[in-house]
mmCIF file of C-alpha atoms and ligand atoms in Angstrom:
data_model
loop_
_atom_site.group_PDB
_atom_site.id
_atom_site.type_symbol
_atom_site.label_atom_id
_atom_site.label_comp_id
_atom_site.label_asym_id
_atom_site.label_seq_id
_atom_site.Cartn_x
_atom_site.Cartn_y
_atom_site.Cartn_z
ATOM 1 C CA MET A 1338 120.915 90.380 101.346
ATOM 2 C CA SER A 1339 118.340 92.059 98.989
ATOM 3 C CA LEU A 1340 114.791 93.305 100.766
ATOM 4 C CA ARG A 1341 111.272 91.371 100.420
ATOM 5 C CA ILE A 1342 107.670 92.046 101.169
ATOM 6 C CA ASN A 1343 107.031 90.823 104.948
ATOM 7 C CA ASP A 1344 110.538 91.374 105.832
ATOM 8 C CA GLU A 1345 111.203 93.424 109.529
ATOM 9 C CA ALA A 1346 112.077 96.175 108.553
ATOM 10 C CA PRO A 1347 115.745 97.145 109.583
ATOM 11 C CA ASP A 1348 116.442 99.482 112.651
ATOM 12 C CA PHE A 1349 118.551 102.201 112.486
ATOM 13 C CA THR A 1350 119.339 105.156 114.836
ATOM 14 C CA ALA A 1351 119.402 108.330 112.183
ATOM 15 C CA ASN A 1352 120.314 111.989 112.353
ATOM 16 C CA THR A 1353 117.169 114.158 110.941
ATOM 17 C CA THR A 1354 115.825 117.675 110.557
ATOM 18 C CA GLN A 1355 114.020 117.101 114.551
ATOM 19 C CA GLY A 1356 116.618 115.398 115.959
ATOM 20 C CA VAL A 1357 118.356 112.008 116.428
ATOM 21 C CA ILE A 1358 115.766 109.345 115.928
ATOM 22 C CA HIS A 1359 115.818 104.981 116.749
ATOM 23 C CA PHE A 1360 113.765 104.493 113.555
ATOM 24 C CA HIS A 1361 111.167 100.854 115.569
ATOM 25 C CA GLU A 1362 111.069 103.458 118.692
ATOM 26 C CA TRP A 1363 110.085 106.431 116.590
ATOM 27 C CA ILE A 1364 107.330 104.203 114.496
ATOM 28 C CA GLY A 1365 105.138 103.414 117.848
ATOM 29 C CA ASN A 1366 102.410 101.409 117.161
ATOM 30 C CA GLY A 1367 101.202 102.977 114.165
ATOM 31 C CA TRP A 1368 102.298 102.343 110.399
ATOM 32 C CA ALA A 1369 105.248 103.950 108.710
ATOM 33 C CA ILE A 1370 106.183 105.703 105.580
ATOM 34 C CA LEU A 1371 110.144 106.010 104.119
ATOM 35 C CA PHE A 1372 110.862 107.678 101.641
ATOM 36 C CA SER A 1373 113.698 108.671 99.559
ATOM 37 C CA HIS A 1374 114.830 111.601 97.604
ATOM 38 C CA PRO A 1375 118.696 112.159 95.188
ATOM 39 C CA LYS A 1376 119.302 115.040 96.575
ATOM 40 C CA ASP A 1377 117.925 118.100 98.099
ATOM 41 C CA PHE A 1378 117.948 121.049 95.822
ATOM 42 C CA THR A 1379 116.671 119.821 92.972
ATOM 43 C CA PRO A 1380 113.337 120.150 90.783
ATOM 44 C CA VAL A 1381 111.707 116.937 90.715
ATOM 45 C CA CYS A 1382 112.790 116.264 95.164
ATOM 46 C CA THR A 1383 111.563 119.574 95.449
ATOM 47 C CA THR A 1384 107.543 118.708 94.200
ATOM 48 C CA GLU A 1385 107.610 115.782 95.573
ATOM 49 C CA LEU A 1386 108.536 116.706 99.474
ATOM 50 C CA GLY A 1387 106.050 119.663 98.589
ATOM 51 C CA TYR A 1388 103.373 117.031 97.571
ATOM 52 C CA MET A 1389 104.386 115.061 100.888
ATOM 53 C CA ALA A 1390 104.264 117.938 103.021
ATOM 54 C CA LYS A 1391 100.565 118.702 101.824
ATOM 55 C CA LEU A 1392 98.913 114.885 102.103
ATOM 56 C CA GLU A 1393 100.877 114.531 105.652
ATOM 57 C CA PRO A 1394 97.748 115.302 107.605
ATOM 58 C CA GLU A 1395 95.265 112.365 105.224
ATOM 59 C CA PHE A 1396 98.743 110.055 105.981
ATOM 60 C CA THR A 1397 98.082 111.274 110.023
ATOM 61 C CA LYS A 1398 94.586 110.224 110.576
ATOM 62 C CA ARG A 1399 95.512 107.395 109.064
ATOM 63 C CA ASN A 1400 97.672 106.465 112.031
ATOM 64 C CA CYS A 1401 100.646 106.629 109.506
ATOM 65 C CA LYS A 1402 104.714 109.121 110.059
ATOM 66 C CA ILE A 1403 106.173 109.711 107.032
ATOM 67 C CA ILE A 1404 109.940 110.618 107.415
ATOM 68 C CA GLY A 1405 112.365 111.374 104.218
ATOM 69 C CA LEU A 1406 115.566 110.473 103.356
ATOM 70 C CA SER A 1407 118.571 111.519 101.401
ATOM 71 C CA VAL A 1408 122.363 111.471 102.169
ATOM 72 C CA ASP A 1409 122.128 115.363 102.730
ATOM 73 C CA PRO A 1410 123.571 116.971 105.644
ATOM 74 C CA VAL A 1411 120.532 118.023 107.790
ATOM 75 C CA ASP A 1412 121.222 122.126 107.010
ATOM 76 C CA ASN A 1413 120.949 121.694 103.773
ATOM 77 C CA HIS A 1414 118.328 120.076 104.376
ATOM 78 C CA THR A 1415 116.789 122.854 106.571
ATOM 79 C CA ARG A 1416 117.175 125.743 104.058
ATOM 80 C CA TRP A 1417 115.925 123.625 100.986
ATOM 81 C CA VAL A 1418 112.398 123.572 102.995
ATOM 82 C CA LYS A 1419 112.707 127.465 102.813
ATOM 83 C CA ASP A 1420 112.433 126.607 99.533
ATOM 84 C CA ILE A 1421 109.780 124.199 99.471
ATOM 85 C CA GLU A 1422 107.218 126.000 101.531
ATOM 86 C CA GLU A 1423 107.912 129.120 99.022
ATOM 87 C CA THR A 1424 107.237 127.288 95.272
ATOM 88 C CA GLN A 1425 105.362 124.166 96.763
ATOM 89 C CA GLY A 1426 103.043 126.636 99.326
ATOM 90 C CA TYR A 1427 102.947 123.674 102.099
ATOM 91 C CA SER A 1428 105.525 123.798 105.353
ATOM 92 C CA VAL A 1429 107.306 120.267 105.650
ATOM 93 C CA ASN A 1430 105.965 119.297 109.311
ATOM 94 C CA TYR A 1431 107.612 115.700 109.124
ATOM 95 C CA PRO A 1432 111.178 114.777 109.652
ATOM 96 C CA MET A 1433 113.880 114.231 107.595
ATOM 97 C CA ILE A 1434 116.879 112.014 107.568
ATOM 98 C CA ALA A 1435 120.773 112.845 106.921
ATOM 99 C CA ASP A 1436 122.207 109.807 105.827
ATOM 100 C CA SER A 1437 124.943 111.431 105.223
ATOM 101 C CA ASP A 1438 127.386 108.190 105.569
ATOM 102 C CA LEU A 1439 124.681 105.997 103.799
ATOM 103 C CA LEU A 1440 123.674 103.991 106.959
ATOM 104 C CA VAL A 1441 120.306 103.803 106.099
ATOM 105 C CA ALA A 1442 120.438 104.528 102.345
ATOM 106 C CA LYS A 1443 122.646 101.035 102.379
ATOM 107 C CA LEU A 1444 120.314 99.015 104.859
ATOM 108 C CA TYR A 1445 117.432 99.623 102.352
ATOM 109 C CA ASN A 1446 119.314 98.875 98.728
ATOM 110 C CA MET A 1447 118.018 102.601 98.310
ATOM 111 C CA LEU A 1448 121.547 103.140 96.315
ATOM 112 C CA PRO A 1449 121.677 102.906 92.455
ATOM 113 C CA ALA A 1450 123.801 99.337 91.197
ATOM 114 C CA ASP A 1451 127.100 101.453 89.849
ATOM 115 C CA GLU A 1452 127.149 103.440 93.044
ATOM 116 C CA ALA A 1453 130.499 103.425 94.494
ATOM 117 C CA GLY A 1454 130.271 103.008 98.773
ATOM 118 C CA THR A 1455 130.718 106.659 99.693
ATOM 119 C CA SER A 1456 129.364 109.897 99.296
ATOM 120 C CA GLU A 1457 132.177 111.803 98.130
ATOM 121 C CA GLY A 1458 132.196 113.430 95.022
ATOM 122 C CA ARG A 1459 128.556 112.148 93.798
ATOM 123 C CA THR A 1460 126.533 113.773 91.596
ATOM 124 C CA ALA A 1461 122.707 114.033 91.940
ATOM 125 C CA ALA A 1462 122.138 112.024 88.550
ATOM 126 C CA THR A 1463 125.097 109.315 89.650
ATOM 127 C CA ASN A 1464 125.859 108.591 93.373
ATOM 128 C CA ALA A 1465 122.575 109.868 95.348
ATOM 129 C CA THR A 1466 119.413 107.543 96.754
ATOM 130 C CA VAL A 1467 116.965 106.463 94.400
ATOM 131 C CA ARG A 1468 113.388 106.690 94.585
ATOM 132 C CA SER A 1469 112.070 104.301 97.181
ATOM 133 C CA VAL A 1470 109.691 103.891 98.900
ATOM 134 C CA PHE A 1471 108.594 101.777 102.001
ATOM 135 C CA ILE A 1472 105.546 101.073 103.761
ATOM 136 C CA ILE A 1473 105.859 99.457 107.228
ATOM 137 C CA GLY A 1474 103.014 98.213 109.281
ATOM 138 C CA PRO A 1475 102.413 98.347 113.041
ATOM 139 C CA ASP A 1476 105.135 94.957 113.309
ATOM 140 C CA LYS A 1477 107.502 96.560 112.349
ATOM 141 C CA LYS A 1478 107.384 94.738 108.509
ATOM 142 C CA ILE A 1479 107.689 95.694 105.385
ATOM 143 C CA LYS A 1480 104.155 95.943 103.332
ATOM 144 C CA LEU A 1481 105.050 97.584 100.172
ATOM 145 C CA MET A 1482 108.732 98.452 98.519
ATOM 146 C CA LEU A 1483 108.314 100.478 95.353
ATOM 147 C CA THR A 1484 110.852 102.418 93.161
ATOM 148 C CA TYR A 1485 110.956 105.000 91.124
ATOM 149 C CA PRO A 1486 114.058 106.483 88.385
ATOM 150 C CA MET A 1487 115.768 109.589 89.501
ATOM 151 C CA THR A 1488 113.769 112.208 86.098
ATOM 152 C CA THR A 1489 110.462 110.291 87.557
ATOM 153 C CA GLY A 1490 108.540 112.624 90.283
ATOM 154 C CA ARG A 1491 106.458 109.621 92.284
ATOM 155 C CA ASN A 1492 102.392 109.579 92.774
ATOM 156 C CA PHE A 1493 101.980 110.337 96.347
ATOM 157 C CA ASP A 1494 97.831 110.197 95.949
ATOM 158 C CA GLU A 1495 98.261 105.985 94.715
ATOM 159 C CA ILE A 1496 101.402 105.620 98.267
ATOM 160 C CA LEU A 1497 97.724 107.164 100.396
ATOM 161 C CA ARG A 1498 95.418 104.437 98.302
ATOM 162 C CA VAL A 1499 97.401 101.283 98.490
ATOM 163 C CA LEU A 1500 97.853 102.733 102.574
ATOM 164 C CA ASP A 1501 94.018 102.267 102.223
ATOM 165 C CA SER A 1502 93.742 99.051 100.649
ATOM 166 C CA MET A 1503 96.015 97.517 103.001
ATOM 167 C CA GLN A 1504 94.330 99.003 106.127
ATOM 168 C CA LEU A 1505 91.196 97.285 105.082
ATOM 169 C CA THR A 1506 92.254 94.031 104.161
ATOM 170 C CA ALA A 1507 94.387 93.458 106.971
ATOM 171 C CA THR A 1508 90.906 94.009 109.469
ATOM 172 C CA HIS A 1509 89.067 92.488 106.544
ATOM 173 C CA LYS A 1510 88.943 88.851 104.797
ATOM 174 C CA VAL A 1511 89.364 91.175 101.519
ATOM 175 C CA ALA A 1512 90.991 92.263 98.503
ATOM 176 C CA THR A 1513 90.779 95.396 96.750
ATOM 177 C CA PRO A 1514 90.174 95.258 92.320
ATOM 178 C CA VAL A 1515 93.074 97.842 89.811
ATOM 179 C CA ASN A 1516 92.421 100.635 90.472
ATOM 180 C CA TRP A 1517 90.022 100.606 93.231
ATOM 181 C CA LYS A 1518 89.845 103.654 96.252
ATOM 182 C CA SER A 1519 88.246 104.381 98.927
ATOM 183 C CA GLY A 1520 84.233 103.308 98.757
ATOM 184 C CA ASP A 1521 84.526 101.177 95.788
ATOM 185 C CA ASP A 1522 83.494 97.795 96.210
ATOM 186 C CA VAL A 1523 86.203 95.158 96.848
ATOM 187 C CA ILE A 1524 86.573 91.245 96.515
ATOM 188 C CA ILE A 1525 85.671 88.405 99.087
ATOM 189 C CA VAL A 1526 89.299 87.006 99.059
ATOM 190 C CA PRO A 1527 89.487 83.377 97.523
ATOM 191 C CA SER A 1528 90.048 81.435 101.038
ATOM 192 C CA VAL A 1529 86.982 81.973 102.112
ATOM 193 C CA SER A 1530 84.074 80.275 101.463
ATOM 194 C CA ASP A 1531 80.211 81.285 100.455
ATOM 195 C CA GLU A 1532 79.292 79.581 104.181
ATOM 196 C CA GLU A 1533 81.919 81.882 105.897
ATOM 197 C CA ALA A 1534 80.736 84.799 103.461
ATOM 198 C CA LYS A 1535 77.144 84.379 104.471
ATOM 199 C CA GLY A 1536 78.581 85.455 108.082
ATOM 200 C CA LEU A 1537 80.864 87.945 107.510
ATOM 201 C CA PHE A 1538 78.879 89.817 104.416
ATOM 202 C CA LYS A 1539 75.126 90.179 105.574
ATOM 203 C CA GLU A 1540 73.800 92.317 102.872
ATOM 204 C CA GLY A 1541 74.966 89.656 100.757
ATOM 205 C CA TRP A 1542 77.775 89.942 97.252
ATOM 206 C CA LYS A 1543 77.382 89.623 93.759
ATOM 207 C CA THR A 1544 78.729 86.405 92.264
ATOM 208 C CA LEU A 1545 81.060 86.706 88.247
ATOM 209 C CA LYS A 1546 82.825 83.657 88.682
ATOM 210 C CA PRO A 1547 83.189 81.563 91.670
ATOM 211 C CA TYR A 1548 86.416 83.107 91.956
ATOM 212 C CA LEU A 1549 85.105 86.987 91.882
ATOM 213 C CA ARG A 1550 82.293 88.193 94.372
ATOM 214 C CA LEU A 1551 82.320 91.636 94.691
ATOM 215 C CA VAL A 1552 80.841 93.283 98.067
ATOM 216 C CA LYS A 1553 80.588 96.535 99.315
ATOM 217 C CA GLN A 1554 83.622 97.588 101.318
ATOM 218 C CA PRO A 1555 83.248 96.419 104.575
ATOM 219 C CA ARG A 1556 82.824 99.877 107.463
HETATM 220 C C1 LIG B 513 115.282 116.312 90.396
HETATM 221 O O1 LIG B 513 114.450 115.954 91.695
HETATM 222 O O2 LIG B 513 114.961 116.979 89.758
HETATM 223 C C2 LIG B 513 116.408 115.421 89.665
HETATM 224 C C3 LIG B 513 117.130 114.583 91.063
HETATM 225 C C4 LIG B 513 117.962 113.688 90.283
HETATM 226 C C5 LIG B 513 118.642 113.672 89.256
HETATM 227 C C6 LIG B 513 117.487 114.584 88.254
HETATM 228 C C7 LIG B 513 116.189 115.278 88.838
#
């Protein structure tokens, strides 16, 4: 069965570059990002994992842990992080799952449609995890799912942006408009009446249409 937003994130035990983890226990009470890449020692992945190393302090500030995954063994991950640091200038301090038996890849549907179900004889292009991202909330539910093709590196600034939006909208009755970034005006959700809005947004708001009301980002 394919995963959907709001499903509980499947729990698992896995070997990582930082030892064995039990996923839900590892997440703890905060947010988490699980992201897969096709193969160690490949160019696009090298840039992606380096960029996530750069962004990790931003995720930490937001009480969000990050964890990478591919079907490569821990030894490969450990040797590859040296290349990532050398070429990208950031050291990978987050754990990387070694999913050699494809357990997590199958639980999270990270394999492409023509996947044979075994890691033997695979090539990076045909038989590896695709570029998936899952954002998981403190309630262990899936909040975002994203899948990218092999040949396109992801925009992890966007993942940070979505996390900001989700954390804001989890605690305030607002939604964020197109291309919103933290600090921009937000939208009062339609389920809030003008009467209720008066109590929630004391500085007022701008009504463009009865269903489109803009307000300063609540703090
Ligand atoms: C890469 O990360 O560069 C890559 C991985 C798999 C297929 C194509 C490119």
